Every structure is written in structure tokens, then in C-alpha cells.
Coordinates of C-alpha atoms in Angstrom, one line a residue:
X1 CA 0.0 0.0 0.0
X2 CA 2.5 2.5 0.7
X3 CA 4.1 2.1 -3.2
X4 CA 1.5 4.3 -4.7
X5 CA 1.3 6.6 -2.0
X6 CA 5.2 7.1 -2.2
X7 CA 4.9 7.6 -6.0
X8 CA 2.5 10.4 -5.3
X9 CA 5.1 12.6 -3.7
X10 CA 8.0 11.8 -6.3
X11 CA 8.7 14.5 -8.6
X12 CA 7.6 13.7 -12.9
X13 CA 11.3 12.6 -13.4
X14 CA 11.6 10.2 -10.7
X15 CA 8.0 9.1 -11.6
X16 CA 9.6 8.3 -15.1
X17 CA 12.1 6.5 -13.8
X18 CA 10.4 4.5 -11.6
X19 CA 7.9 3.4 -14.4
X20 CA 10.5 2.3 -15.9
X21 CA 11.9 0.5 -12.9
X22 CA 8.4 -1.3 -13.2
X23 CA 8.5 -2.2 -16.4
X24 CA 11.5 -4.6 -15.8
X25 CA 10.0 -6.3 -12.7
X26 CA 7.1 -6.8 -15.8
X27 CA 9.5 -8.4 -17.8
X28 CA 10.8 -10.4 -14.4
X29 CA 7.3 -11.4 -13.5
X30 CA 6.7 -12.4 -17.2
X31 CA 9.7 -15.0 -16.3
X32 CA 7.7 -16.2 -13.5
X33 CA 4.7 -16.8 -15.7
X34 CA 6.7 -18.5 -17.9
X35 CA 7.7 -21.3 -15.6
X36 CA 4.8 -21.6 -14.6
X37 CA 3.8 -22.2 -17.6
X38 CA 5.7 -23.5 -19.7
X39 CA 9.2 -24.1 -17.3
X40 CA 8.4 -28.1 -17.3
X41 CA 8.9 -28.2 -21.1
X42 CA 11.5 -25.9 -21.1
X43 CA 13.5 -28.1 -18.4
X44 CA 12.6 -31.4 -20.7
X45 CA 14.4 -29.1 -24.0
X46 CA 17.4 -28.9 -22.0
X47 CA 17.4 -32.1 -20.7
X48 CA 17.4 -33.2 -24.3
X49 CA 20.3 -30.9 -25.0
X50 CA 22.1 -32.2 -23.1
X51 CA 21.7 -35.8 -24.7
X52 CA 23.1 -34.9 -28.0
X53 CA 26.2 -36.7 -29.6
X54 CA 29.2 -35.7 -27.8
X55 CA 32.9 -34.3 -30.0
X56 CA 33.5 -38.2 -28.2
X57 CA 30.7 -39.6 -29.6
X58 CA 31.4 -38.7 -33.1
X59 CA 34.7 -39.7 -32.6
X60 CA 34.1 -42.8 -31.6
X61 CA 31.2 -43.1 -34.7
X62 CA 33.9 -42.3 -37.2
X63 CA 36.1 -44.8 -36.5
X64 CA 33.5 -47.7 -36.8
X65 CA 33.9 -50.2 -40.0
X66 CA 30.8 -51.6 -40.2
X67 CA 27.2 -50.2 -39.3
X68 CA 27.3 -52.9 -36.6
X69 CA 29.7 -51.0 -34.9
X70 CA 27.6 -47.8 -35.5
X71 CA 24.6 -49.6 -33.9
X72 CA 26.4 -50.7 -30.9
X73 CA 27.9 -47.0 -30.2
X74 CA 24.2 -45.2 -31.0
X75 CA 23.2 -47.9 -27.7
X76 CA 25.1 -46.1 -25.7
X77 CA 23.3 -42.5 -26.2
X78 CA 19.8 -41.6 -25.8
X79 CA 19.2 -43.6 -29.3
X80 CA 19.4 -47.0 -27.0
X81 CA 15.5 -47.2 -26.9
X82 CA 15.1 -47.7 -30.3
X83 CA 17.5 -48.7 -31.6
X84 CA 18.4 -51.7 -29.8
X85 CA 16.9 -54.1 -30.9
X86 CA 16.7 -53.6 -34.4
X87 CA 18.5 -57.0 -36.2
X88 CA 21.5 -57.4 -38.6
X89 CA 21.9 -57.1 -41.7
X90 CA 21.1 -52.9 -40.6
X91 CA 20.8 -50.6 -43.5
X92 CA 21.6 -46.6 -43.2
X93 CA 18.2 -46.4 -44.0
X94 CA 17.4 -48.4 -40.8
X95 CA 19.8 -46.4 -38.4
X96 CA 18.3 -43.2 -40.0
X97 CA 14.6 -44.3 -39.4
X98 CA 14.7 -44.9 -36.0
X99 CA 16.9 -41.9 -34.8
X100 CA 14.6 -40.0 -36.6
X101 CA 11.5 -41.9 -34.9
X102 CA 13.1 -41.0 -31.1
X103 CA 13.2 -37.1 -32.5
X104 CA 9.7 -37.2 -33.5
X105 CA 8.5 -38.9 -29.7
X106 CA 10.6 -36.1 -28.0
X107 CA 8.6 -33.9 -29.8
X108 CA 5.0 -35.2 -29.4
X109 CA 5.8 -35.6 -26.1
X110 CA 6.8 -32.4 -25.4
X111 CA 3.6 -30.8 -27.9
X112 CA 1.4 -32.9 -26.1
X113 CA 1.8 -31.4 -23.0
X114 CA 2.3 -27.4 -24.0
X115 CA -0.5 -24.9 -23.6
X116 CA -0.8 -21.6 -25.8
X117 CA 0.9 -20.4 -26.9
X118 CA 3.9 -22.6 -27.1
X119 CA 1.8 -25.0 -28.8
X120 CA 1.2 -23.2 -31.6
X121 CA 4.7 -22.3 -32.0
X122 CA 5.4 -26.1 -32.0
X123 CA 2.6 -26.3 -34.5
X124 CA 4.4 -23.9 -36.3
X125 CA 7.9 -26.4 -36.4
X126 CA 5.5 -29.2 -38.4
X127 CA 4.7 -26.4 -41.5
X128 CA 7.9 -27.0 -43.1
X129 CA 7.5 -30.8 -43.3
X130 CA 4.4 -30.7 -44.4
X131 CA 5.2 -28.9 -47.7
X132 CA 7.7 -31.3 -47.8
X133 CA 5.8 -33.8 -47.4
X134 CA 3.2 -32.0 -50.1
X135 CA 5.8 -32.0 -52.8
X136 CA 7.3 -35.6 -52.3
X137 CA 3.5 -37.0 -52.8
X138 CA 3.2 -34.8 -55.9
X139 CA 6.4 -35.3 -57.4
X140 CA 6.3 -38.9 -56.7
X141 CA 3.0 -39.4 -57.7
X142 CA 4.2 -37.3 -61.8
X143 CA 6.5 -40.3 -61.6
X144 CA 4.2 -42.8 -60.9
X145 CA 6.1 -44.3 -57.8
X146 CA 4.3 -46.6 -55.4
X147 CA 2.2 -44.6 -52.9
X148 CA 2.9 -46.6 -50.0
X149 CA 6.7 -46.3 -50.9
X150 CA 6.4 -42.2 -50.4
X151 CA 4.1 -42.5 -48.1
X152 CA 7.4 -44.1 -46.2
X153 CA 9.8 -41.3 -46.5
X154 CA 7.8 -38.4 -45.6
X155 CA 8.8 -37.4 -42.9
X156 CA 6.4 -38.3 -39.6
X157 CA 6.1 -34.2 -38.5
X158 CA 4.6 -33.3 -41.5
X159 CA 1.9 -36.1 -41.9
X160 CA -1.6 -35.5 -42.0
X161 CA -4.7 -37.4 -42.8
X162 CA -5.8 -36.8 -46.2
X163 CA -1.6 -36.7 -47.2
X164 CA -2.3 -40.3 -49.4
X165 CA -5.2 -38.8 -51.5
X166 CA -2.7 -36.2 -52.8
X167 CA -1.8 -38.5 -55.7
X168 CA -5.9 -37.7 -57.2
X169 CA -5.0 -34.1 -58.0
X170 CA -4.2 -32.8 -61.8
X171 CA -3.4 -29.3 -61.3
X172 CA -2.6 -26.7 -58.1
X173 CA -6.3 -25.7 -58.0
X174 CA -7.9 -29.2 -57.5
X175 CA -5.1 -29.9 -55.4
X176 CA -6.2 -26.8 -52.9
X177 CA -9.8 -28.2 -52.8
X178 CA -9.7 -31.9 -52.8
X179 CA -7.2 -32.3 -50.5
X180 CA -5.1 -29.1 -48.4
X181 CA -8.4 -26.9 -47.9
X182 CA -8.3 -28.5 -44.5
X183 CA -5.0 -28.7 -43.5
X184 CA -2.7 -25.8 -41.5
X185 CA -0.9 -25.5 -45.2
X186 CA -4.5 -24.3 -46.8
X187 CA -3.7 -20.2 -45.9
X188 CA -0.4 -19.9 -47.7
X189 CA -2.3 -21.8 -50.9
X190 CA -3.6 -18.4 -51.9
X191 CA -0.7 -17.3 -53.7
X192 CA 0.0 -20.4 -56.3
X193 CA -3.8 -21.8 -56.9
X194 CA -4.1 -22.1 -60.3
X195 CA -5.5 -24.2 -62.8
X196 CA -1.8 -24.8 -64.4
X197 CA -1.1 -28.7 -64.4
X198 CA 1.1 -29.9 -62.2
X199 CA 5.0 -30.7 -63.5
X200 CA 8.3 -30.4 -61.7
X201 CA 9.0 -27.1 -61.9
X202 CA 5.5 -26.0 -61.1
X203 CA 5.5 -28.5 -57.8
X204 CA 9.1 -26.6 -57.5
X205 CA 7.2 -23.4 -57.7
X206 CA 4.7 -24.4 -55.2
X207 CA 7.0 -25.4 -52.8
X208 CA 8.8 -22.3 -52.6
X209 CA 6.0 -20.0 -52.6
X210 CA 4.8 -22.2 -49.8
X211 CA 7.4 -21.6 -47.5
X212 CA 7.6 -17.9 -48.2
X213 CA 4.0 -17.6 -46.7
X214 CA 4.8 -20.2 -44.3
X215 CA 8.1 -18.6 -43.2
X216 CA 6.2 -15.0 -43.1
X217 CA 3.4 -16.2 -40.9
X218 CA 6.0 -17.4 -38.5
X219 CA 7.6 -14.5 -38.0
X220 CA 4.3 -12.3 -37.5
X221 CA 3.5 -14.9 -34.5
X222 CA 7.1 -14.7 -33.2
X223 CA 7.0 -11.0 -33.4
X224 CA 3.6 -11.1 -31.6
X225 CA 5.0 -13.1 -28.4
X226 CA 7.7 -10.2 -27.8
X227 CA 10.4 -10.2 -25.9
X228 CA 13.7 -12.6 -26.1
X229 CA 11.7 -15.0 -28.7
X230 CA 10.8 -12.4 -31.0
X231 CA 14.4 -11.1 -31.1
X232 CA 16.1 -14.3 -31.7
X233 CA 13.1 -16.3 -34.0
X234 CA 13.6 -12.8 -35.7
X235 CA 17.3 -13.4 -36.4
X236 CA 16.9 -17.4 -36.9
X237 CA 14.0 -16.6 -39.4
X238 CA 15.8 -13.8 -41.0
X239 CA 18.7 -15.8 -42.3
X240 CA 16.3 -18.8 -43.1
X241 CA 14.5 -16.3 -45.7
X242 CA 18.0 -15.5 -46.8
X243 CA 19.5 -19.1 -47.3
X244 CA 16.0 -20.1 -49.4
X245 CA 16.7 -16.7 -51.6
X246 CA 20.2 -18.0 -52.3
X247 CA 19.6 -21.2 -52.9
X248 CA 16.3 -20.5 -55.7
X249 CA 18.9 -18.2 -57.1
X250 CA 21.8 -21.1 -57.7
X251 CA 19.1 -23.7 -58.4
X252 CA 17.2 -21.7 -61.0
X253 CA 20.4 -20.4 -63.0
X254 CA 20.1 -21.9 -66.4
X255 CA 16.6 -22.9 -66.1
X256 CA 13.6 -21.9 -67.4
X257 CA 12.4 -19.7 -64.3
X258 CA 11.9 -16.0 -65.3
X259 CA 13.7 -13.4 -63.1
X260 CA 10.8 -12.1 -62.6
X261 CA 9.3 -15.2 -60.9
X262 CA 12.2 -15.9 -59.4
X263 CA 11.9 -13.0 -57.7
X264 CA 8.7 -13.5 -56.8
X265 CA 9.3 -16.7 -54.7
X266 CA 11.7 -14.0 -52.2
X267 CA 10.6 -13.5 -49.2
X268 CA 10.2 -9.7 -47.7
X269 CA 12.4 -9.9 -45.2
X270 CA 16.0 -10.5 -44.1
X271 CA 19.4 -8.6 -44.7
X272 CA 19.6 -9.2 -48.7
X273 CA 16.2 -7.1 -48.9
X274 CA 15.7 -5.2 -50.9
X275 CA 18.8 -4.1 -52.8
X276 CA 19.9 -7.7 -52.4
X277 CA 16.9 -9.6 -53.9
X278 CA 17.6 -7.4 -56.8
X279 CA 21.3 -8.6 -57.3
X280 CA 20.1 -11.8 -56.6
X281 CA 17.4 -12.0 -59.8
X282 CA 20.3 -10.2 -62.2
X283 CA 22.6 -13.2 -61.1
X284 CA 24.3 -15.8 -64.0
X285 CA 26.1 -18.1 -62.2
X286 CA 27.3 -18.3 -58.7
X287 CA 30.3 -16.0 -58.9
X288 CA 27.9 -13.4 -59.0
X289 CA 25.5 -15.0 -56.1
X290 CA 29.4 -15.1 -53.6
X291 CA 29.9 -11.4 -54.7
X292 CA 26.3 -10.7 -53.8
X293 CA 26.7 -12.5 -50.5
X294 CA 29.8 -10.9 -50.2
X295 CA 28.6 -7.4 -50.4
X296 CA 25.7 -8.2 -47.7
X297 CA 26.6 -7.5 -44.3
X298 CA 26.6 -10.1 -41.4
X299 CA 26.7 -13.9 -42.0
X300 CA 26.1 -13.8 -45.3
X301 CA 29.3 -12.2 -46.1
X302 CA 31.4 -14.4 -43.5
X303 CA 30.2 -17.5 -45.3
X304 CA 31.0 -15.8 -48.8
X305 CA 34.9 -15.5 -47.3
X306 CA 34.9 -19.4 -46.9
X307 CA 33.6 -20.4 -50.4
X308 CA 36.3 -21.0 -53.0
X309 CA 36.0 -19.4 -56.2
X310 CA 33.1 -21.3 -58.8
X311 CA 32.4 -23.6 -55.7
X312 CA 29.0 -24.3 -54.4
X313 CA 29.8 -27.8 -53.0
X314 CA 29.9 -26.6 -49.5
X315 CA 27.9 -23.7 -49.4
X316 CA 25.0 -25.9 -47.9
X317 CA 27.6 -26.8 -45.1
X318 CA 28.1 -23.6 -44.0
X319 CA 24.6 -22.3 -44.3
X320 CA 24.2 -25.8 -41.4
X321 CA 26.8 -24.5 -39.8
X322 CA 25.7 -21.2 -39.3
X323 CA 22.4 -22.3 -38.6
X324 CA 23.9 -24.1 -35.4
X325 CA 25.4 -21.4 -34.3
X326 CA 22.2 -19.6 -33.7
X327 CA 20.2 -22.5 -32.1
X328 CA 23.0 -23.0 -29.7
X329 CA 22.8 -18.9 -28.8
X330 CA 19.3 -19.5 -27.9
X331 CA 19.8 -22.0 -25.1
X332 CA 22.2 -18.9 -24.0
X333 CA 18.8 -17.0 -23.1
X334 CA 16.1 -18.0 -20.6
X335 CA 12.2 -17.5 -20.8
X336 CA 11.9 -18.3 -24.9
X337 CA 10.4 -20.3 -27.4
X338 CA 13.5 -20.1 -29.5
X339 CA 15.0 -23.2 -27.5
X340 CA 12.0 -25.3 -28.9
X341 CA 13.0 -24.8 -32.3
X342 CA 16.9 -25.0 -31.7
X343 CA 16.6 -28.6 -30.2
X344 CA 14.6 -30.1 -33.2
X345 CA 17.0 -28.3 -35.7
X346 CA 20.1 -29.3 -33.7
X347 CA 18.9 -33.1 -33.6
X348 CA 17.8 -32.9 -37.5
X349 CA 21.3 -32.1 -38.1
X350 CA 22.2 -34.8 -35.9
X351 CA 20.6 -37.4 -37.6
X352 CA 21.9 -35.7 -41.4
X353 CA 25.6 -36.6 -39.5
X354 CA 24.3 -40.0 -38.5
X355 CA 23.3 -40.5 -41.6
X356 CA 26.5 -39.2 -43.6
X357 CA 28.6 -41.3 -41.0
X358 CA 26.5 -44.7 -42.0
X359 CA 26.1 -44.0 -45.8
X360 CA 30.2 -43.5 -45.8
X361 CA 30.6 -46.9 -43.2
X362 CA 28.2 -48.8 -45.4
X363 CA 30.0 -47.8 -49.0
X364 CA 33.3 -48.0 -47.6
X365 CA 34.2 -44.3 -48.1
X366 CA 35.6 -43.9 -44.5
X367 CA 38.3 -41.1 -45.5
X368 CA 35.6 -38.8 -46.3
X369 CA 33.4 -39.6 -42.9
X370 CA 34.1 -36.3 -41.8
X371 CA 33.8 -34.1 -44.6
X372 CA 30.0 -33.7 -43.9
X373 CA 29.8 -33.4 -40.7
X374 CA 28.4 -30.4 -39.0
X375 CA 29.2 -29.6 -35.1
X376 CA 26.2 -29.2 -32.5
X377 CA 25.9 -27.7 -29.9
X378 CA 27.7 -24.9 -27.9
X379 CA 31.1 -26.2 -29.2
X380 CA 29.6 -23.9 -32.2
X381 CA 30.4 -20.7 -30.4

């Protein structure tokens, strides 16, 4: 009681500053509410953290000779409960599958249990895979490969229930209304419904201008939860728009993709926009997409310092690399949703090294087993 009474006799400048003394305990008592909240599932995301593959554990994977050996080292991390009792002869495919299948309960179980809004932010984390998921039906499908055989490798965060009747649709429009007008995908269709027939490069199309509205309506959520989440979803999100950009810029050169719908599949955000979207679309080959990066400030230009000349090989790398770099910042904060997306992107890459460590075991290419390996974790900072 005596608080407001005090403030009554505090000159207009102390007044000031003590609102803005109050505004930080807000922000303190926000952390509270967190925890309260959402501190469980927070204190399960670290947990997991703390479970990835140790500099020791890819050491140890690197030196097996057969995926026997791979098997018997993944029993001794938190892969043991699925991996276990799976038979020999294994297949990558097989050690792949099941990491992937422990990364997928982690995340149901944490989803499951998360109120609003973190679980429409982990709602968010499934979009991506879904258009995936979209476009491997499709393109499979223009192929005419076995349903049940895509139906296999889509990935198990982006399924949905009407995912098999995909295969029924002739062009973008009928695919919109028979099939995605009740899925979470159906409010970035509005851009790319047409009545054009499907082919690759329209399913190419799709996909991209599927993630630019997916990648946009993320950040206006992020941006709508404040505070540490929306600064570093912001950044993370950012430099996601960024990478796609570049990479519809190297994949379209010497196709039959317009610049002007190449432009077009940009997203309107992140440190190449503007003047850098427009270098981008004027771009011939991927000199000029390094001296574009280059001349961006930031990441972008640090990763155009490590690229050889006329050498996209490992560009992909280095956008992982960078990537992991920003996840493992996150865990750096407290009281965010940021660490929810960090841990499924760290353990994605961690199975995409499980998987490069297998495929080199099981074709005998052991002096390039750690070419493609990305580091996770805080050893990235």
C-alpha cells in the first residue's frame, strides 16, 4: 500500500524512472509466468540438450567399419530405446529411421503437454515438413512411384490425414480443394492456386511459394510473443529467408524460371532485402551470387569469405553451420520459445551426421566420414 502513496510525492522525473523500474519487474514477472507455464517443457528441451552426440561420440562413430559397430555406439546414447533391438543385416536407411523416430516422440511428447501459446509455436515447427511432405506426394505421384513407398519417407512431422489422396489431384487448383483446404498448409495456398497442371518445376514453384508464406506467418507470430523469442526467431528466421533466396537463385540459374518469378518466390524480409533480392534475380552463375553475398553484411558475407571461387559444394555446409550457431545462442537465453525450435534443428542435423557417417561406413568411403559433418551444440560458439 504505501508504493502508490510514495509515487504520489516523487517529482515527474523520478515518476519516469520508476515506471521504468516497473517495467523490468514486468518483464521479471513475465519470467515467472513463464515457468509456470511453460518451465516443465523448457527443463525437458534442455534435458534433451544435453543428450546430444558428444565431439566423443562422433569420434568414436567415425572410427566404426561396419554399421554394426555404428549400432552398438548409438546404444550407448539416448538412441538406445530404439534402436536396440533392431537385427542385422542394418541398412543406413534403418539407423536413419529410427533416430529420426526417437526425435519425432521427444517432440509429441513435449507438444502434447504445452498450452498456448507454445503450442502453436510447435505447431508452427511441423509447416515446413508438411510442404515437404506435399511436394514428395506430388512429385512422386508425376512419376508414378508406389504410394505406399512415399508414403514411407515423408517425414512423420509433417503427416496429415488426407496426405495419401494427394496422388488424385491434376493441377494446383484441384489440389487446394480436394485435399489441403483442411489442413494448417491451406492459408499460404492463396498465392500459387491455379489451374496450371502440375510438373516439376511448377511442384518446384509451389513449394517455394509455400514456404515464403509459411516462413512469413511465423515470423508475425514470433514478433507477436515479444520479448527474447521475438528477437532471436527474428534473427533465426531472417537468415532462413536469406538461405532459401540464395539457394532458388543457384538452383534456378540456367533454367527456365523468369527473373521475374524468381523474384517472386523471395521472401520480404532478411538482410539481402531489398537491394539484395535485386542482385540476386540479375545473377548468371554463382560468382555473382558469392559477390552478392559478399557485399551483404553479417553472416552472409562471412560464409562468402569461406567459399572457394566457382564452388557451391559446401555452401549448404556452411549455411548448417551457421544455422547451429544460432540454435545453440538460444539455449544462452532463458524465458523463450526459441530453444523449442533450436533442439529439433540441432537433432535434425544430428541425424543428417548419423546419416553421412552410415552411408560413408556402409559404402566404404571412410576417408571422407568427416567431410560432412556439422558440429552441434555450444562447441559452435
Amino acid at each position: 500500500e504505501g508504493g502508490p502513496r510514495l509515487a504520489l510525492r516523487l517529482s515527474p522525473e523520478k515518476g519516469r524512472a520508476m515506471a521504468a523500474a516497473d517495467a523490468g519487474v514486468a518483464w521479471g514477472m513475465e519470467g515467472l509466468l513463464f515457468n509456470a507455464k511453460d518451465g516443465y517443457n523448457e527443463g525437458i528441451v534442455r534435458g534433451l540438450k544435453s543428450g546430444l552426440l558428444s565431439t566423443q561420440d562422433y569420434a568414436n562413430l567415425t572410427q566404426c567399419e561396419t554399421l554394426d559397430d555404428v549400432k552398438l555406439h548409438l546404444c550407448s546414447t539416448d538412441y538406445v530405446s530404439v534402436i536396440q533391438n533392431e537385427p542385422s543385416p542394418l541398412h543406413p536407411s534403418t539407423i536413419v529411421a529410427r533416430c529420426t523416430q526417437k526425435v519425432v516422440e521427444d517432440f509429441e511428447m513435449v507438444r502434447c503437454q504445452a498450452s498456448e501459446p507454445l503450442a502453436t509455436f510447435l505447431d508452427f515447427l511441423t509447416y515446413g515438413h508438411m510442404i515437404d511432405n506435399v511436394v514428395l506426394i506430388v512429385t512422386g505421384s508425376l512419376h508414378e512411384r508406389d504410394m505406399q513407398e512415399l508414403l514411407d519417407k515423408c517425414h512423420p512431422l509433417g503427416m496429415f490425414d488426407s496426405i495419401a489422396t494427394l496422388a488424385v489431384a491434376s493441377n494446383m487448383r484441384e489440389l487446394y480443394r480436394l485435399v489441403l483446404v483442411d489442413t494448417p498448409l491451406a492459408p499460404y495456398f492463396s498465392e500459387c492456386v491455379s489451374s496450371e497442371d502440375l510438373d516439376e518445376m511448377n511442384v518446384e514453384i509451389m513449394r517455394n511459394v509455400l514456404y515464403k508464406a509459411y516462413l512469413a506467418d511465423f515470423l508475425r507470430f514470433c514478433e507477436s510473443l515479444g520479448g527474447a523469442t521475438a528477437h532471436l526467431m527474428r534473427q533465426i528466421l531472417h537468415f532462413e529467408a536469406d538461405r532459401r533466396a540464395i539457394n532458388i537463385t543457384i538452383n534456378s540459374l540456367d533454367t527456365e524460371l523468369s527473373r521475374d518469378d524468381r523474384r517472386r518466390l523471395f521472401s520480404d524480409f532478411g538482410a539481402l532485402k531489398p537491394s539484395g533480392h535485386l542482385d540476386l534475380v540479375a545473377c548468371d552463375d554463382f560468382d555473382q551470387v558469392r559477390a552478392v553475398m559478399d557485399n551483404t553484411p553479417g553472416v552472409l558475407s562471412v560464409i562468402a569469405s569461406r567459399l572457394s571461387i566457382s564452388s557451391d559444394q559446401l555452401l549448404e555446409k556452411h549455411f548448417y553451420q551457421e544455422e547451429q550457431k544460432m540454435c545453440a545462442a538460444a539455449f544462452l537465453e532463458q524465458f523463450n520459445y526459441a530453444i523449442f525450435y533450436a533442439i529439433l534443428k540441432m537433432r535434425e542435423q544430428e541425424i543428417r551426421n548419423v546419416t553421412w557417417i552410415a552411408e560413408c561406413v556402409a559404402q566404404d568411403c571412410r576417408n571422407r566420414v568427416t567431410d560432412g559433418l556439422v558440429s552441434v551444440g555450444l562447441e559452435n560458439l
